[in-house]
Amino acid sequence: MFVSWYGITPDDIYGDTIANLVPGVTASTSGSQVTAVIASTSNFYVGGVLALSESLSSRAVTDITIEENGTVDAQTSLDNIKLLYETDTTYPYDCASVSYGGSEAQYGATDTDGFSGANGSATFSSSTVLVATTSALCVYPVMDILDSAANGDTINILISNASTSIVVSPLAEVAPTTTIEFSGSTQIQNDILTQTDFHFRNDNGTEAAATSKTGNAPNIALTLAKNTPVRIRLEVSNSGGTTSPSV
């Protein structure tokens, strides 16, 4: 853009031509992360949507980088990270008229080795996914929650700087330069199994009727004779946030 005027005054300021007054692409998030997820869940949709809107023309979204900064170790406890997407062609083109269903197309390839670090990033690339003035791009983060995640760990997905984390072609400014993140965080629930007691019993009678080998007192250590069978009962407690698998 350039401006010309008449009547020069001492307060006039001269400078370079400004290409555009608004960014080509604007990134925003809406919706909230899912409150809780059980460890060992595959294809977990974290919740929320990343919306990319275009104000000038049509262009390809070639790279999207997302980050994770919750308490979970995102490199070892999150895996098979992917971005699913669809377009919103309903005015005002902000992804409000669409929602995640699970059958959306995939943007780029699956990240099969977790985020880049405990608080790390994952980058996805494509040359065929477009954003246009009448078509917003709506992106959904999906991943596997591994059993190595600790009970109470949290997941928090964000984009720290859209101007560098999102790349478009033809090249254009992407806003904002500040952090955008989904509302809330997701807490991981996992079992915590602990052996709390043991009790040696004689090898007689049924499982219920076998007599105690330690005078009905639990947690008494024994010296076991060679080739002499004894029974032991174990008590295991689960102080975690979800039911354990069969043990």
PDB file of C-alpha atoms in Angstrom:
ATOM      1  CA  MET A   1       0.000   0.000   0.000  1.00  0.00           C
ATOM      2  CA  PHE A   2       1.165   3.552  -0.675  1.00  0.00           C
ATOM      3  CA  VAL A   3      -0.370   6.949   0.107  1.00  0.00           C
ATOM      4  CA  SER A   4       0.142  10.305  -1.612  1.00  0.00           C
ATOM      5  CA  TRP A   5      -1.007  13.686  -0.345  1.00  0.00           C
ATOM      6  CA  TYR A   6      -0.699  17.432  -0.915  1.00  0.00           C
ATOM      7  CA  GLY A   7       0.282  20.198   1.389  1.00  0.00           C
ATOM      8  CA  ILE A   8       3.596  19.089   2.893  1.00  0.00           C
ATOM      9  CA  THR A   9       4.033  20.020   6.537  1.00  0.00           C
ATOM     10  CA  PRO A  10       6.958  19.673   8.962  1.00  0.00           C
ATOM     11  CA  ASP A  11       5.146  16.784  10.710  1.00  0.00           C
ATOM     12  CA  ASP A  12       5.006  14.560   7.609  1.00  0.00           C
ATOM     13  CA  ILE A  13       6.660  11.149   8.032  1.00  0.00           C
ATOM     14  CA  TYR A  14       8.129   9.284   5.084  1.00  0.00           C
ATOM     15  CA  GLY A  15       8.862   5.566   4.950  1.00  0.00           C
ATOM     16  CA  ASP A  16       8.783   2.379   2.903  1.00  0.00           C
ATOM     17  CA  THR A  17       5.711   1.048   1.142  1.00  0.00           C
ATOM     18  CA  ILE A  18       3.601  -1.169   3.393  1.00  0.00           C
ATOM     19  CA  ALA A  19       2.663  -4.427   1.663  1.00  0.00           C
ATOM     20  CA  ASN A  20      -0.421  -5.304   3.727  1.00  0.00           C
ATOM     21  CA  LEU A  21      -2.097  -3.897   6.802  1.00  0.00           C
ATOM     22  CA  VAL A  22      -3.353  -7.312   7.994  1.00  0.00           C
ATOM     23  CA  PRO A  23      -1.660 -10.732   8.227  1.00  0.00           C
ATOM     24  CA  GLY A  24      -2.411 -13.234   5.504  1.00  0.00           C
ATOM     25  CA  VAL A  25      -3.274 -16.039   7.925  1.00  0.00           C
ATOM     26  CA  THR A  26      -4.575 -15.831  11.486  1.00  0.00           C
ATOM     27  CA  ALA A  27      -4.399 -18.752  13.904  1.00  0.00           C
ATOM     28  CA  SER A  28      -6.723 -19.148  16.872  1.00  0.00           C
ATOM     29  CA  THR A  29      -7.979 -21.877  19.174  1.00  0.00           C
ATOM     30  CA  SER A  30     -11.439 -22.590  20.499  1.00  0.00           C
ATOM     31  CA  GLY A  31     -12.999 -25.239  22.676  1.00  0.00           C
ATOM     32  CA  SER A  32     -11.491 -26.994  25.677  1.00  0.00           C
ATOM     33  CA  GLN A  33      -9.261 -29.981  26.172  1.00  0.00           C
ATOM     34  CA  VAL A  34     -10.935 -33.149  27.419  1.00  0.00           C
ATOM     35  CA  THR A  35     -10.788 -33.140  31.219  1.00  0.00           C
ATOM     36  CA  ALA A  36      -9.408 -36.664  31.771  1.00  0.00           C
ATOM     37  CA  VAL A  37      -8.110 -39.695  29.884  1.00  0.00           C
ATOM     38  CA  ILE A  38      -7.148 -43.204  31.007  1.00  0.00           C
ATOM     39  CA  ALA A  39      -3.593 -44.345  30.264  1.00  0.00           C
ATOM     40  CA  SER A  40      -3.261 -46.915  27.454  1.00  0.00           C
ATOM     41  CA  THR A  41      -5.859 -45.063  25.352  1.00  0.00           C
ATOM     42  CA  SER A  42      -5.222 -45.007  21.595  1.00  0.00           C
ATOM     43  CA  ASN A  43      -6.315 -42.312  19.128  1.00  0.00           C
ATOM     44  CA  PHE A  44      -7.245 -39.904  21.897  1.00  0.00           C
ATOM     45  CA  TYR A  45      -8.645 -36.587  20.681  1.00  0.00           C
ATOM     46  CA  VAL A  46      -7.251 -34.021  23.098  1.00  0.00           C
ATOM     47  CA  GLY A  47     -10.137 -31.610  22.518  1.00  0.00           C
ATOM     48  CA  GLY A  48     -10.464 -28.136  21.039  1.00  0.00           C
ATOM     49  CA  VAL A  49      -9.694 -26.986  17.517  1.00  0.00           C
ATOM     50  CA  LEU A  50      -6.918 -24.966  15.898  1.00  0.00           C
ATOM     51  CA  ALA A  51      -8.500 -22.630  13.327  1.00  0.00           C
ATOM     52  CA  LEU A  52      -6.528 -21.058  10.481  1.00  0.00           C
ATOM     53  CA  SER A  53      -8.288 -18.290   8.552  1.00  0.00           C
ATOM     54  CA  GLU A  54      -7.088 -16.443   5.439  1.00  0.00           C
ATOM     55  CA  SER A  55      -7.797 -12.774   4.693  1.00  0.00           C
ATOM     56  CA  LEU A  56      -6.140 -12.186   1.328  1.00  0.00           C
ATOM     57  CA  SER A  57      -6.100 -15.149  -1.064  1.00  0.00           C
ATOM     58  CA  SER A  58      -5.664 -18.920  -1.143  1.00  0.00           C
ATOM     59  CA  ARG A  59      -2.495 -20.651   0.003  1.00  0.00           C
ATOM     60  CA  ALA A  60      -1.133 -23.999   1.127  1.00  0.00           C
ATOM     61  CA  VAL A  61      -0.439 -24.649   4.796  1.00  0.00           C
ATOM     62  CA  THR A  62       2.900 -26.435   4.501  1.00  0.00           C
ATOM     63  CA  ASP A  63       3.950 -26.881   8.152  1.00  0.00           C
ATOM     64  CA  ILE A  64       2.271 -26.928  11.560  1.00  0.00           C
ATOM     65  CA  THR A  65       4.240 -27.337  14.796  1.00  0.00           C
ATOM     66  CA  ILE A  66       2.432 -28.042  18.059  1.00  0.00           C
ATOM     67  CA  GLU A  67       3.973 -28.196  21.521  1.00  0.00           C
ATOM     68  CA  GLU A  68       3.188 -29.905  24.824  1.00  0.00           C
ATOM     69  CA  ASN A  69       4.127 -28.461  28.225  1.00  0.00           C
ATOM     70  CA  GLY A  70       2.071 -30.364  30.800  1.00  0.00           C
ATOM     71  CA  THR A  71       3.605 -32.511  33.535  1.00  0.00           C
ATOM     72  CA  VAL A  72       3.527 -35.698  31.429  1.00  0.00           C
ATOM     73  CA  ASP A  73       6.777 -36.765  29.772  1.00  0.00           C
ATOM     74  CA  ALA A  74       5.604 -36.041  26.240  1.00  0.00           C
ATOM     75  CA  GLN A  75       8.513 -37.903  24.663  1.00  0.00           C
ATOM     76  CA  THR A  76       8.075 -41.245  26.436  1.00  0.00           C
ATOM     77  CA  SER A  77       4.388 -41.282  27.448  1.00  0.00           C
ATOM     78  CA  LEU A  78       2.695 -39.828  24.334  1.00  0.00           C
ATOM     79  CA  ASP A  79       3.016 -41.425  20.918  1.00  0.00           C
ATOM     80  CA  ASN A  80       1.519 -41.713  17.431  1.00  0.00           C
ATOM     81  CA  ILE A  81       0.730 -38.008  17.405  1.00  0.00           C
ATOM     82  CA  LYS A  82      -1.278 -36.804  14.427  1.00  0.00           C
ATOM     83  CA  LEU A  83      -3.360 -33.903  13.205  1.00  0.00           C
ATOM     84  CA  LEU A  84      -6.764 -34.472  11.642  1.00  0.00           C
ATOM     85  CA  TYR A  85      -8.447 -31.675   9.740  1.00  0.00           C
ATOM     86  CA  GLU A  86     -11.496 -30.446   7.891  1.00  0.00           C
ATOM     87  CA  THR A  87     -12.555 -27.116   6.370  1.00  0.00           C
ATOM     88  CA  ASP A  88     -15.218 -24.662   7.468  1.00  0.00           C
ATOM     89  CA  THR A  89     -16.873 -23.029   4.446  1.00  0.00           C
ATOM     90  CA  THR A  90     -19.616 -21.317   6.441  1.00  0.00           C
ATOM     91  CA  TYR A  91     -19.292 -17.611   7.205  1.00  0.00           C
ATOM     92  CA  PRO A  92     -17.518 -16.312   9.284  1.00  0.00           C
ATOM     93  CA  TYR A  93     -15.092 -19.198   8.495  1.00  0.00           C
ATOM     94  CA  ASP A  94     -13.863 -19.729  12.069  1.00  0.00           C
ATOM     95  CA  CYS A  95     -14.450 -23.499  12.553  1.00  0.00           C
ATOM     96  CA  ALA A  96     -17.498 -22.835  14.742  1.00  0.00           C
ATOM     97  CA  SER A  97     -19.771 -24.742  12.352  1.00  0.00           C
ATOM     98  CA  VAL A  98     -17.729 -27.979  12.389  1.00  0.00           C
ATOM     99  CA  SER A  99     -16.729 -30.439  15.114  1.00  0.00           C
ATOM    100  CA  TYR A 100     -14.466 -33.460  15.541  1.00  0.00           C
ATOM    101  CA  GLY A 101     -15.925 -36.789  14.475  1.00  0.00           C
ATOM    102  CA  GLY A 102     -12.881 -39.053  14.099  1.00  0.00           C
ATOM    103  CA  SER A 103     -13.146 -39.658  10.360  1.00  0.00           C
ATOM    104  CA  GLU A 104     -11.478 -36.432   9.233  1.00  0.00           C
ATOM    105  CA  ALA A 105      -8.552 -36.457   6.804  1.00  0.00           C
ATOM    106  CA  GLN A 106      -5.034 -36.540   8.240  1.00  0.00           C
ATOM    107  CA  TYR A 107      -2.659 -33.619   7.872  1.00  0.00           C
ATOM    108  CA  GLY A 108       0.839 -34.890   7.130  1.00  0.00           C
ATOM    109  CA  ALA A 109       2.322 -38.063   8.579  1.00  0.00           C
ATOM    110  CA  THR A 110       1.966 -39.569  12.057  1.00  0.00           C
ATOM    111  CA  ASP A 111       4.732 -38.718  14.526  1.00  0.00           C
ATOM    112  CA  THR A 112       5.660 -42.185  15.778  1.00  0.00           C
ATOM    113  CA  ASP A 113       8.335 -41.320  18.347  1.00  0.00           C
ATOM    114  CA  GLY A 114       6.590 -38.924  20.713  1.00  0.00           C
ATOM    115  CA  PHE A 115       7.260 -35.237  21.120  1.00  0.00           C
ATOM    116  CA  SER A 116      10.851 -34.003  20.811  1.00  0.00           C
ATOM    117  CA  GLY A 117      11.289 -33.829  24.587  1.00  0.00           C
ATOM    118  CA  ALA A 118       9.520 -34.081  27.930  1.00  0.00           C
ATOM    119  CA  ASN A 119       8.164 -30.615  27.101  1.00  0.00           C
ATOM    120  CA  GLY A 120       8.682 -30.820  23.366  1.00  0.00           C
ATOM    121  CA  SER A 121       7.283 -30.221  19.916  1.00  0.00           C
ATOM    122  CA  ALA A 122       6.008 -32.194  16.924  1.00  0.00           C
ATOM    123  CA  THR A 123       6.037 -30.864  13.354  1.00  0.00           C
ATOM    124  CA  PHE A 124       3.723 -31.962  10.543  1.00  0.00           C
ATOM    125  CA  SER A 125       4.055 -31.117   6.853  1.00  0.00           C
ATOM    126  CA  SER A 126       1.806 -31.150   3.802  1.00  0.00           C
ATOM    127  CA  SER A 127       1.767 -29.532   0.363  1.00  0.00           C
ATOM    128  CA  THR A 128      -1.880 -30.093  -0.537  1.00  0.00           C
ATOM    129  CA  VAL A 129      -3.939 -28.657   2.342  1.00  0.00           C
ATOM    130  CA  LEU A 130      -5.272 -25.190   1.583  1.00  0.00           C
ATOM    131  CA  VAL A 131      -6.731 -22.262   3.473  1.00  0.00           C
ATOM    132  CA  ALA A 132      -8.693 -19.570   1.619  1.00  0.00           C
ATOM    133  CA  THR A 133     -10.779 -16.470   2.211  1.00  0.00           C
ATOM    134  CA  THR A 134     -13.964 -18.562   2.204  1.00  0.00           C
ATOM    135  CA  SER A 135     -12.526 -21.754   3.710  1.00  0.00           C
ATOM    136  CA  ALA A 136     -10.934 -21.971   7.167  1.00  0.00           C
ATOM    137  CA  LEU A 137      -8.702 -24.909   8.089  1.00  0.00           C
ATOM    138  CA  CYS A 138      -9.820 -26.696  11.287  1.00  0.00           C
ATOM    139  CA  VAL A 139      -7.171 -28.900  12.936  1.00  0.00           C
ATOM    140  CA  TYR A 140      -7.651 -31.485  15.704  1.00  0.00           C
ATOM    141  CA  PRO A 141      -4.751 -33.011  17.747  1.00  0.00           C
ATOM    142  CA  VAL A 142      -4.962 -36.789  18.298  1.00  0.00           C
ATOM    143  CA  MET A 143      -2.472 -39.103  20.050  1.00  0.00           C
ATOM    144  CA  ASP A 144      -1.898 -42.306  22.028  1.00  0.00           C
ATOM    145  CA  ILE A 145      -1.571 -42.138  25.827  1.00  0.00           C
ATOM    146  CA  LEU A 146       0.906 -44.829  26.904  1.00  0.00           C
ATOM    147  CA  ASP A 147       0.780 -46.856  30.111  1.00  0.00           C
ATOM    148  CA  SER A 148       4.077 -45.267  31.180  1.00  0.00           C
ATOM    149  CA  ALA A 149       2.193 -42.046  31.959  1.00  0.00           C
ATOM    150  CA  ALA A 150       1.863 -41.531  35.689  1.00  0.00           C
ATOM    151  CA  ASN A 151      -1.468 -41.107  37.418  1.00  0.00           C
ATOM    152  CA  GLY A 152      -2.169 -37.381  37.712  1.00  0.00           C
ATOM    153  CA  ASP A 153       0.101 -36.296  34.845  1.00  0.00           C
ATOM    154  CA  THR A 154      -1.330 -33.511  32.707  1.00  0.00           C
ATOM    155  CA  ILE A 155      -1.345 -32.818  28.964  1.00  0.00           C
ATOM    156  CA  ASN A 156      -1.318 -29.231  27.694  1.00  0.00           C
ATOM    157  CA  ILE A 157      -1.194 -28.572  23.939  1.00  0.00           C
ATOM    158  CA  LEU A 158      -0.218 -25.154  22.570  1.00  0.00           C
ATOM    159  CA  ILE A 159       1.407 -23.179  19.775  1.00  0.00           C
ATOM    160  CA  SER A 160       3.984 -20.831  21.242  1.00  0.00           C
ATOM    161  CA  ASN A 161       4.331 -18.542  18.218  1.00  0.00           C
ATOM    162  CA  ALA A 162       2.097 -18.984  15.186  1.00  0.00           C
ATOM    163  CA  SER A 163       4.325 -16.760  13.038  1.00  0.00           C
ATOM    164  CA  THR A 164       7.097 -19.387  13.201  1.00  0.00           C
ATOM    165  CA  SER A 165       5.129 -22.552  14.032  1.00  0.00           C
ATOM    166  CA  ILE A 166       2.812 -22.303  11.010  1.00  0.00           C
ATOM    167  CA  VAL A 167       4.237 -21.925   7.496  1.00  0.00           C
ATOM    168  CA  VAL A 168       2.196 -21.140   4.387  1.00  0.00           C
ATOM    169  CA  SER A 169       2.881 -20.922   0.658  1.00  0.00           C
ATOM    170  CA  PRO A 170       2.896 -18.470  -1.042  1.00  0.00           C
ATOM    171  CA  LEU A 171       4.713 -17.007   1.936  1.00  0.00           C
ATOM    172  CA  ALA A 172       2.658 -14.665   4.095  1.00  0.00           C
ATOM    173  CA  GLU A 173       2.627 -13.390   7.651  1.00  0.00           C
ATOM    174  CA  VAL A 174       0.915 -15.678  10.143  1.00  0.00           C
ATOM    175  CA  ALA A 175      -0.448 -14.134  13.337  1.00  0.00           C
ATOM    176  CA  PRO A 176      -0.267 -13.947  16.277  1.00  0.00           C
ATOM    177  CA  THR A 177       3.303 -13.944  17.581  1.00  0.00           C
ATOM    178  CA  THR A 178       2.039 -14.749  21.079  1.00  0.00           C
ATOM    179  CA  THR A 179       1.170 -18.147  22.559  1.00  0.00           C
ATOM    180  CA  ILE A 180      -2.193 -19.676  21.721  1.00  0.00           C
ATOM    181  CA  GLU A 181      -3.425 -22.746  23.566  1.00  0.00           C
ATOM    182  CA  PHE A 182      -6.556 -24.761  24.105  1.00  0.00           C
ATOM    183  CA  SER A 183      -8.561 -23.979  27.207  1.00  0.00           C
ATOM    184  CA  GLY A 184      -7.885 -26.215  30.214  1.00  0.00           C
ATOM    185  CA  SER A 185      -5.664 -29.293  30.430  1.00  0.00           C
ATOM    186  CA  THR A 186      -6.152 -33.059  30.369  1.00  0.00           C
ATOM    187  CA  GLN A 187      -5.353 -35.194  33.425  1.00  0.00           C
ATOM    188  CA  ILE A 188      -4.155 -38.749  32.872  1.00  0.00           C
ATOM    189  CA  GLN A 189      -5.616 -41.458  35.076  1.00  0.00           C
ATOM    190  CA  ASN A 190      -3.593 -44.628  35.652  1.00  0.00           C
ATOM    191  CA  ASP A 191      -3.594 -47.446  38.167  1.00  0.00           C
ATOM    192  CA  ILE A 192      -1.067 -47.542  41.031  1.00  0.00           C
ATOM    193  CA  LEU A 193      -0.730 -51.129  42.246  1.00  0.00           C
ATOM    194  CA  THR A 194       1.042 -51.733  45.550  1.00  0.00           C
ATOM    195  CA  GLN A 195       1.576 -54.975  47.457  1.00  0.00           C
ATOM    196  CA  THR A 196       0.485 -54.072  50.967  1.00  0.00           C
ATOM    197  CA  ASP A 197       0.385 -57.399  52.908  1.00  0.00           C
ATOM    198  CA  PHE A 198       1.365 -61.072  52.705  1.00  0.00           C
ATOM    199  CA  HIS A 199       0.432 -64.167  54.733  1.00  0.00           C
ATOM    200  CA  PHE A 200       2.092 -67.615  54.648  1.00  0.00           C
ATOM    201  CA  ARG A 201      -0.301 -70.557  54.941  1.00  0.00           C
ATOM    202  CA  ASN A 202       0.075 -74.307  55.149  1.00  0.00           C
ATOM    203  CA  ASP A 203      -0.476 -76.386  52.049  1.00  0.00           C
ATOM    204  CA  ASN A 204      -3.646 -78.007  53.392  1.00  0.00           C
ATOM    205  CA  GLY A 205      -7.334 -77.684  52.735  1.00  0.00           C
ATOM    206  CA  THR A 206      -8.979 -75.465  50.149  1.00  0.00           C
ATOM    207  CA  GLU A 207      -7.900 -71.974  49.243  1.00  0.00           C
ATOM    208  CA  ALA A 208     -10.226 -70.579  51.888  1.00  0.00           C
ATOM    209  CA  ALA A 209      -9.690 -73.264  54.531  1.00  0.00           C
ATOM    210  CA  ALA A 210      -5.886 -73.613  54.487  1.00  0.00           C
ATOM    211  CA  THR A 211      -4.503 -72.845  57.944  1.00  0.00           C
ATOM    212  CA  SER A 212      -2.080 -70.062  58.786  1.00  0.00           C
ATOM    213  CA  LYS A 213       1.606 -70.966  59.042  1.00  0.00           C
ATOM    214  CA  THR A 214       2.336 -67.949  61.233  1.00  0.00           C
ATOM    215  CA  GLY A 215      -0.347 -68.159  63.933  1.00  0.00           C
ATOM    216  CA  ASN A 216      -2.837 -66.049  61.942  1.00  0.00           C
ATOM    217  CA  ALA A 217      -0.415 -63.109  61.900  1.00  0.00           C
ATOM    218  CA  PRO A 218       0.245 -61.526  58.480  1.00  0.00           C
ATOM    219  CA  ASN A 219       3.535 -60.127  57.215  1.00  0.00           C
ATOM    220  CA  ILE A 220       5.741 -62.617  59.106  1.00  0.00           C
ATOM    221  CA  ALA A 221       8.844 -63.733  57.209  1.00  0.00           C
ATOM    222  CA  LEU A 222       9.644 -67.463  57.133  1.00  0.00           C
ATOM    223  CA  THR A 223      12.612 -69.670  56.418  1.00  0.00           C
ATOM    224  CA  LEU A 224      11.322 -72.214  53.939  1.00  0.00           C
ATOM    225  CA  ALA A 225      12.482 -75.821  53.984  1.00  0.00           C
ATOM    226  CA  LYS A 226      13.622 -77.400  50.737  1.00  0.00           C
ATOM    227  CA  ASN A 227      10.923 -79.312  48.819  1.00  0.00           C
ATOM    228  CA  THR A 228       8.263 -78.383  51.371  1.00  0.00           C
ATOM    229  CA  PRO A 229       5.381 -76.544  49.694  1.00  0.00           C
ATOM    230  CA  VAL A 230       3.719 -73.605  51.427  1.00  0.00           C
ATOM    231  CA  ARG A 231       1.130 -71.125  50.250  1.00  0.00           C
ATOM    232  CA  ILE A 232       1.255 -67.363  50.317  1.00  0.00           C
ATOM    233  CA  ARG A 233      -1.552 -64.858  50.035  1.00  0.00           C
ATOM    234  CA  LEU A 234      -0.801 -61.360  48.757  1.00  0.00           C
ATOM    235  CA  GLU A 235      -2.857 -58.234  49.234  1.00  0.00           C
ATOM    236  CA  VAL A 236      -2.560 -55.659  46.463  1.00  0.00           C
ATOM    237  CA  SER A 237      -4.132 -52.207  46.628  1.00  0.00           C
ATOM    238  CA  ASN A 238      -4.875 -49.769  43.807  1.00  0.00           C
ATOM    239  CA  SER A 239      -4.474 -46.142  44.857  1.00  0.00           C
ATOM    240  CA  GLY A 240      -4.561 -44.823  41.312  1.00  0.00           C
ATOM    241  CA  GLY A 241      -7.213 -43.018  39.356  1.00  0.00           C
ATOM    242  CA  THR A 242      -8.635 -45.935  37.378  1.00  0.00           C
ATOM    243  CA  THR A 243      -9.264 -49.684  37.491  1.00  0.00           C
ATOM    244  CA  SER A 244      -6.233 -51.809  36.686  1.00  0.00           C
ATOM    245  CA  PRO A 245      -6.185 -54.413  33.924  1.00  0.00           C
ATOM    246  CA  SER A 246      -6.380 -58.068  34.941  1.00  0.00           C
ATOM    247  CA  VAL A 247      -3.340 -59.242  36.868  1.00  0.00           C
TER     248      VAL A 247
END
